[in-house]
Coordinates of C-alpha atoms and ligand atoms in Angstrom, one line a residue:
M1 CA 101.6 89.7 110.4
A2 CA 101.2 86.5 112.5
P3 CA 99.8 86.7 116.0
S4 CA 102.4 86.8 118.7
S5 CA 102.9 83.5 120.5
R6 CA 102.6 84.8 124.0
K7 CA 99.4 86.7 124.5
E8 CA 99.5 89.9 126.6
L9 CA 96.5 90.6 128.8
G10 CA 94.5 93.7 129.2
R11 CA 95.5 95.7 132.2
G12 CA 94.0 98.8 133.9
E13 CA 95.9 101.3 136.1
R14 CA 95.1 104.6 137.6
V15 CA 97.3 107.4 136.4
L16 CA 95.6 110.2 138.3
P17 CA 92.5 110.4 140.4
G18 CA 89.7 110.1 137.8
L19 CA 92.0 109.0 135.0
W20 CA 92.9 105.5 134.0
R21 CA 95.1 103.8 131.5
L22 CA 93.7 100.7 129.9
R23 CA 96.5 98.8 128.3
L24 CA 95.2 96.4 125.6
P25 CA 97.0 93.7 123.8
L26 CA 97.8 93.8 120.0
P27 CA 98.8 90.9 117.8
W28 CA 101.4 93.0 116.0
P29 CA 105.1 92.2 116.1
G30 CA 107.0 95.0 117.8
V31 CA 103.8 96.7 119.0
P32 CA 102.5 94.5 121.8
H33 CA 99.8 96.8 123.1
C34 CA 97.9 100.0 122.7
N35 CA 96.1 102.3 125.2
A36 CA 92.6 103.4 125.8
W37 CA 92.0 106.1 128.4
A38 CA 89.1 106.4 130.8
I39 CA 88.2 109.8 132.3
A40 CA 85.7 110.1 135.1
A41 CA 82.7 112.2 134.1
G42 CA 79.8 112.4 136.6
T43 CA 78.3 109.0 137.2
G44 CA 80.2 107.5 134.3
I45 CA 83.3 107.9 132.1
V46 CA 84.5 109.2 128.8
L47 CA 86.5 106.6 127.0
V48 CA 89.1 107.7 124.6
D49 CA 90.1 105.0 122.0
T50 CA 89.0 101.4 121.9
G51 CA 91.7 98.9 121.2
M52 CA 91.6 96.6 118.1
H53 CA 88.9 94.1 117.4
E54 CA 89.9 90.4 117.3
P55 CA 88.5 87.3 119.0
G56 CA 88.3 88.0 122.7
S57 CA 89.3 91.6 122.4
L58 CA 86.2 93.0 124.1
A59 CA 86.9 90.7 127.1
Q60 CA 90.4 92.2 127.2
L61 CA 89.0 95.7 127.5
E62 CA 86.5 94.6 130.1
R63 CA 89.4 92.9 132.0
A64 CA 91.4 96.1 132.0
M65 CA 88.4 98.1 133.1
D66 CA 87.4 95.6 135.8
Q67 CA 90.9 96.0 137.4
V68 CA 90.0 99.7 138.1
N69 CA 86.4 99.0 138.9
L70 CA 85.0 100.3 135.7
R71 CA 82.5 98.7 133.3
L72 CA 81.6 99.1 129.7
E73 CA 78.1 100.3 130.8
H74 CA 79.8 103.3 132.5
V75 CA 80.9 104.7 129.1
Q76 CA 78.9 107.8 128.4
L77 CA 80.9 109.0 125.4
L78 CA 83.5 107.3 123.2
A79 CA 86.0 109.6 121.5
C80 CA 88.6 108.2 119.1
T81 CA 91.9 110.0 118.5
H82 CA 92.0 108.5 114.9
D83 CA 90.5 105.8 112.7
H84 CA 93.3 103.2 112.9
S85 CA 92.0 99.8 114.0
D86 CA 93.8 99.8 117.3
H87 CA 92.1 103.1 118.3
W88 CA 88.6 102.7 116.6
G89 CA 88.3 99.0 115.8
Q90 CA 86.1 98.1 118.8
A91 CA 83.9 101.2 118.5
A92 CA 80.8 99.3 117.4
P93 CA 80.6 96.7 120.2
I94 CA 81.4 99.4 122.8
M95 CA 78.6 101.7 121.5
E96 CA 76.2 98.7 121.5
R97 CA 77.0 97.8 125.1
A98 CA 77.2 101.3 126.5
G99 CA 74.5 103.0 124.3
C100 CA 76.9 105.9 123.9
E101 CA 77.8 108.1 121.0
L102 CA 81.1 108.1 119.0
W103 CA 83.0 111.3 118.4
M104 CA 85.7 111.2 115.8
H105 CA 87.2 113.5 113.1
P106 CA 85.3 113.4 109.8
N107 CA 88.4 112.6 107.6
H108 CA 87.9 108.9 108.2
P109 CA 87.1 107.5 104.7
H110 CA 90.7 106.1 104.7
A111 CA 89.5 103.6 107.3
T112 CA 85.8 103.4 106.9
A113 CA 86.1 102.8 103.1
S114 CA 88.8 100.2 103.3
A115 CA 87.3 98.3 106.3
G116 CA 84.0 98.3 104.4
D117 CA 85.6 97.1 101.1
P118 CA 88.8 95.3 101.9
Q119 CA 89.3 94.3 98.2
A120 CA 89.3 97.9 97.0
G121 CA 91.7 98.7 99.9
L122 CA 94.1 96.0 98.8
A123 CA 93.8 97.0 95.1
R124 CA 94.8 100.5 96.0
R125 CA 97.9 99.3 98.0
L126 CA 98.9 97.1 95.1
E127 CA 98.6 100.0 92.7
V128 CA 100.8 102.1 94.9
G129 CA 103.4 99.3 95.0
R130 CA 103.3 98.9 91.2
Q131 CA 103.8 102.6 90.7
S132 CA 106.7 102.5 93.1
G133 CA 108.5 99.8 91.1
V134 CA 107.6 96.7 93.1
P135 CA 107.8 93.7 90.6
P136 CA 104.6 91.9 89.9
Q137 CA 105.8 88.7 91.5
A138 CA 106.5 90.4 94.8
L139 CA 103.1 92.2 94.6
A140 CA 101.3 88.8 94.1
E141 CA 103.2 87.3 97.1
Y142 CA 102.3 90.4 99.2
A143 CA 98.6 90.1 98.2
E144 CA 98.6 86.4 99.0
E145 CA 100.3 87.0 102.4
I146 CA 97.9 89.7 103.6
K147 CA 94.6 88.5 102.2
D148 CA 93.6 86.7 105.3
I149 CA 94.8 89.2 107.8
P150 CA 91.7 90.5 109.6
S151 CA 91.0 94.2 109.5
G152 CA 90.9 94.7 113.2
V153 CA 87.6 96.5 112.9
A154 CA 84.5 94.8 114.4
R155 CA 82.1 96.7 112.1
V156 CA 82.3 100.0 110.3
V157 CA 80.7 102.7 112.4
E158 CA 80.7 106.4 111.6
P159 CA 80.9 109.2 114.2
D160 CA 77.7 110.7 115.6
H161 CA 79.6 114.0 116.1
A162 CA 82.6 115.5 114.3
L163 CA 85.6 115.8 116.6
V164 CA 87.1 118.9 115.0
N165 CA 89.1 121.9 116.3
G166 CA 87.6 123.5 119.4
V167 CA 85.1 120.7 120.2
T168 CA 85.1 120.3 124.0
I169 CA 84.5 117.2 126.2
E170 CA 83.5 117.8 129.9
T171 CA 84.9 115.5 132.5
D172 CA 85.6 115.6 136.3
L173 CA 89.2 116.6 135.5
G174 CA 87.9 119.7 133.6
V175 CA 87.2 120.4 130.0
W176 CA 89.3 118.8 127.2
T177 CA 89.5 120.6 123.9
A178 CA 90.1 118.8 120.5
Y179 CA 93.0 119.9 118.3
E180 CA 93.2 118.6 114.8
T181 CA 96.6 117.0 114.3
P182 CA 96.7 115.2 110.8
G183 CA 99.8 113.5 109.5
H184 CA 99.9 110.1 111.2
A185 CA 96.3 109.7 110.0
P186 CA 94.1 112.3 108.2
S187 CA 91.6 111.9 111.0
H188 CA 94.0 112.4 113.9
V189 CA 93.1 114.7 116.8
C190 CA 94.7 115.3 120.2
L191 CA 92.7 116.3 123.4
F192 CA 94.1 118.8 125.7
Q193 CA 93.1 119.7 129.3
P194 CA 94.7 123.2 129.9
E195 CA 94.5 123.6 133.7
R196 CA 96.3 120.3 134.3
R197 CA 98.2 120.6 131.0
L198 CA 97.3 117.0 130.1
L199 CA 97.6 115.9 126.5
I200 CA 95.9 112.8 125.1
S201 CA 98.3 112.6 122.2
G202 CA 97.1 109.4 120.4
D203 CA 99.8 108.3 117.9
H204 CA 100.8 111.8 117.0
V205 CA 103.4 112.0 119.7
L206 CA 104.6 108.7 121.3
G207 CA 107.0 108.1 124.1
R208 CA 109.2 106.0 121.8
I209 CA 109.5 108.0 118.5
S210 CA 108.0 106.1 115.6
L211 CA 106.9 107.7 112.4
F212 CA 104.0 106.5 110.3
Y213 CA 101.8 108.3 107.8
N214 CA 98.8 107.3 105.7
Y215 CA 100.0 107.8 102.2
G216 CA 97.7 108.9 99.4
Y217 CA 94.7 110.4 101.2
T218 CA 96.0 114.0 101.6
P219 CA 98.5 116.0 99.5
D220 CA 101.4 116.2 102.0
P221 CA 101.2 114.0 105.2
V222 CA 104.7 115.0 106.2
G223 CA 103.9 118.7 105.9
E224 CA 100.7 118.1 107.9
F225 CA 102.5 116.2 110.5
L226 CA 105.1 118.9 111.0
A227 CA 102.4 121.6 111.3
S228 CA 100.6 119.3 113.8
L229 CA 103.8 119.1 115.9
D230 CA 103.8 122.9 116.1
T231 CA 100.1 122.9 117.1
V232 CA 100.8 120.5 120.0
D233 CA 104.1 122.2 121.0
A234 CA 102.2 125.5 121.5
L235 CA 100.0 123.9 124.1
D236 CA 102.9 123.4 126.5
A237 CA 101.6 120.1 127.9
R238 CA 103.1 118.7 131.0
L239 CA 102.1 115.0 130.7
A240 CA 101.3 113.1 127.5
L241 CA 99.0 110.1 127.5
S242 CA 99.8 108.5 124.2
G243 CA 98.2 105.7 122.1
H244 CA 101.0 103.3 123.0
G245 CA 103.4 103.1 125.9
K246 CA 103.5 104.7 129.3
P247 CA 102.5 108.4 130.0
F248 CA 105.6 110.6 129.6
V249 CA 106.8 114.1 130.5
D250 CA 109.1 116.4 128.5
V251 CA 106.5 116.6 125.8
H252 CA 108.4 119.4 124.0
G253 CA 111.6 117.2 124.0
H254 CA 109.6 114.4 122.3
I255 CA 108.1 116.8 119.7
E256 CA 111.7 118.0 119.0
G257 CA 112.8 114.4 118.6
N258 CA 110.1 113.9 116.0
R259 CA 111.1 117.0 114.1
Q260 CA 114.7 115.9 114.0
L261 CA 113.9 112.4 112.8
V262 CA 111.7 113.8 110.0
A263 CA 114.5 116.1 109.0
E264 CA 117.0 113.2 109.0
R265 CA 114.7 111.0 106.9
L266 CA 114.1 113.9 104.4
E267 CA 117.8 114.4 104.1
A268 CA 118.4 110.7 103.6
V269 CA 115.7 110.5 100.9
L270 CA 117.2 113.5 99.1
T271 CA 120.7 112.0 99.2
A272 CA 119.4 108.6 98.0
V273 CA 117.4 110.2 95.1
G274 CA 120.6 111.5 93.4
A275 CA 120.7 112.6 89.7
Q276 CA 119.7 109.4 88.0
P277 CA 115.9 108.7 88.1
K278 CA 115.1 106.0 90.6
T279 CA 111.9 104.3 91.8
A280 CA 110.8 104.7 95.4
L281 CA 111.7 101.0 95.8
E282 CA 115.3 101.7 94.8
I283 CA 115.5 104.7 97.1
L284 CA 114.1 102.8 100.1
P285 CA 117.1 100.6 101.2
E286 CA 119.4 103.6 101.2
V287 CA 117.1 105.6 103.5
Y288 CA 116.7 102.8 106.1
G289 CA 120.1 101.3 105.7
Q290 CA 118.8 97.7 105.6
P291 CA 117.5 95.3 103.1
L292 CA 113.7 95.1 102.7
E293 CA 111.8 92.6 104.7
F294 CA 108.3 91.7 103.9
R295 CA 106.9 93.0 107.1
S296 CA 108.5 96.4 107.0
A297 CA 108.3 97.0 103.2
S298 CA 104.8 98.3 103.0
W299 CA 105.3 100.7 106.0
F300 CA 108.7 101.9 104.8
L301 CA 107.4 102.4 101.2
S302 CA 104.5 104.6 102.3
E303 CA 106.8 106.6 104.6
T304 CA 109.3 107.1 101.8
L305 CA 106.6 108.1 99.3
C306 CA 105.4 110.7 101.8
Y307 CA 108.9 112.2 102.0
L308 CA 109.1 112.2 98.2
R309 CA 105.8 114.0 97.9
H310 CA 106.9 116.6 100.6
L311 CA 110.2 117.2 98.7
Q312 CA 108.3 117.4 95.4
R313 CA 106.1 120.2 96.9
Q314 CA 109.3 122.0 97.9
E315 CA 110.5 121.6 94.4
R316 CA 113.6 119.6 95.5
V317 CA 112.7 116.4 93.7
R318 CA 110.7 115.6 90.6
G319 CA 108.7 112.5 89.8
D320 CA 108.2 111.4 86.2
A321 CA 106.0 108.5 85.1
D322 CA 107.9 106.0 83.1
G323 CA 105.6 103.3 81.7
G324 CA 103.3 103.6 84.7
V325 CA 106.2 103.5 87.2
E326 CA 107.2 106.8 88.9
K327 CA 110.9 107.7 88.9
W328 CA 112.4 110.3 91.1
S329 CA 115.3 112.6 90.5
A330 CA 116.7 115.6 92.4
I331 CA 116.2 119.1 91.2
K332 CA 119.5 121.1 91.6
P333 CA 118.9 124.5 93.1
Ligands
LIG1 ZN1 97.7 105.0 114.5
LIG2 ZN1 98.1 103.1 117.3

């Protein structure tokens, strides 16, 4: 992914008294920025999420904070909704500057291991591609293309405290409680403030529905994601503060939209599988209705594999190894 030509700038804005959105630029096509959230807490703030690390990125965070009269030194606690680079990548320099702790869910080896050993991370992705029927030539091109893309992580840093179900964070806006919401990432949590019905939803529920799962780290990311939607739906949040985009209301409607899109994709995968054994790569274009492009291929492939695993657990499809390549076929009821 090449850096976008026109660089966005970090921007800070007050959402409510004592709560600020820090909009930070990203170099990703189609995803121009992410959010960190600052919440007043006594003489300082709790910072939720970090933005991604790249040259100049800490200055972008400081620029956004400065616009709302905040400084990195005000951060008393850093909490990350999950371990993706745009939410955790700058944890190390923030902790250094602020002298604060990091709280994050312990299911982070997905990120901490691959950021610490990029070669192993790449080998793992190539193996997934090979098992999915991607030809060796295409895998070699992919490896060549992505080998110089930086990880977006300043330095691997593990949490000081496990942000698991029921852990609370005290702020001037009241107490926030952590809810584990795996699916998008194994480490994902949402934070909920019940009196104000505010939900920091990370990438679990976004204003513009976009599905993504980390494939291969848990048995059934799609099943986990659907269960996490139920978890968050039960909270009856009024306003969602998500990892990308503006705050949004009608949280239930957005959750419902996610459920519908997952159901549609599962149906599309099931239809595409058919009776003849097919590789995930052969299934993919039928699900997304478009030819594969380099940029979207890896994302779509992991997503499709997650649907296949989910359908496999429901005994609606079966996967059989054929010379190291997995082929999928439908199981007729
Ligand atoms: Zn994410
Ligand atoms: Zn994100």
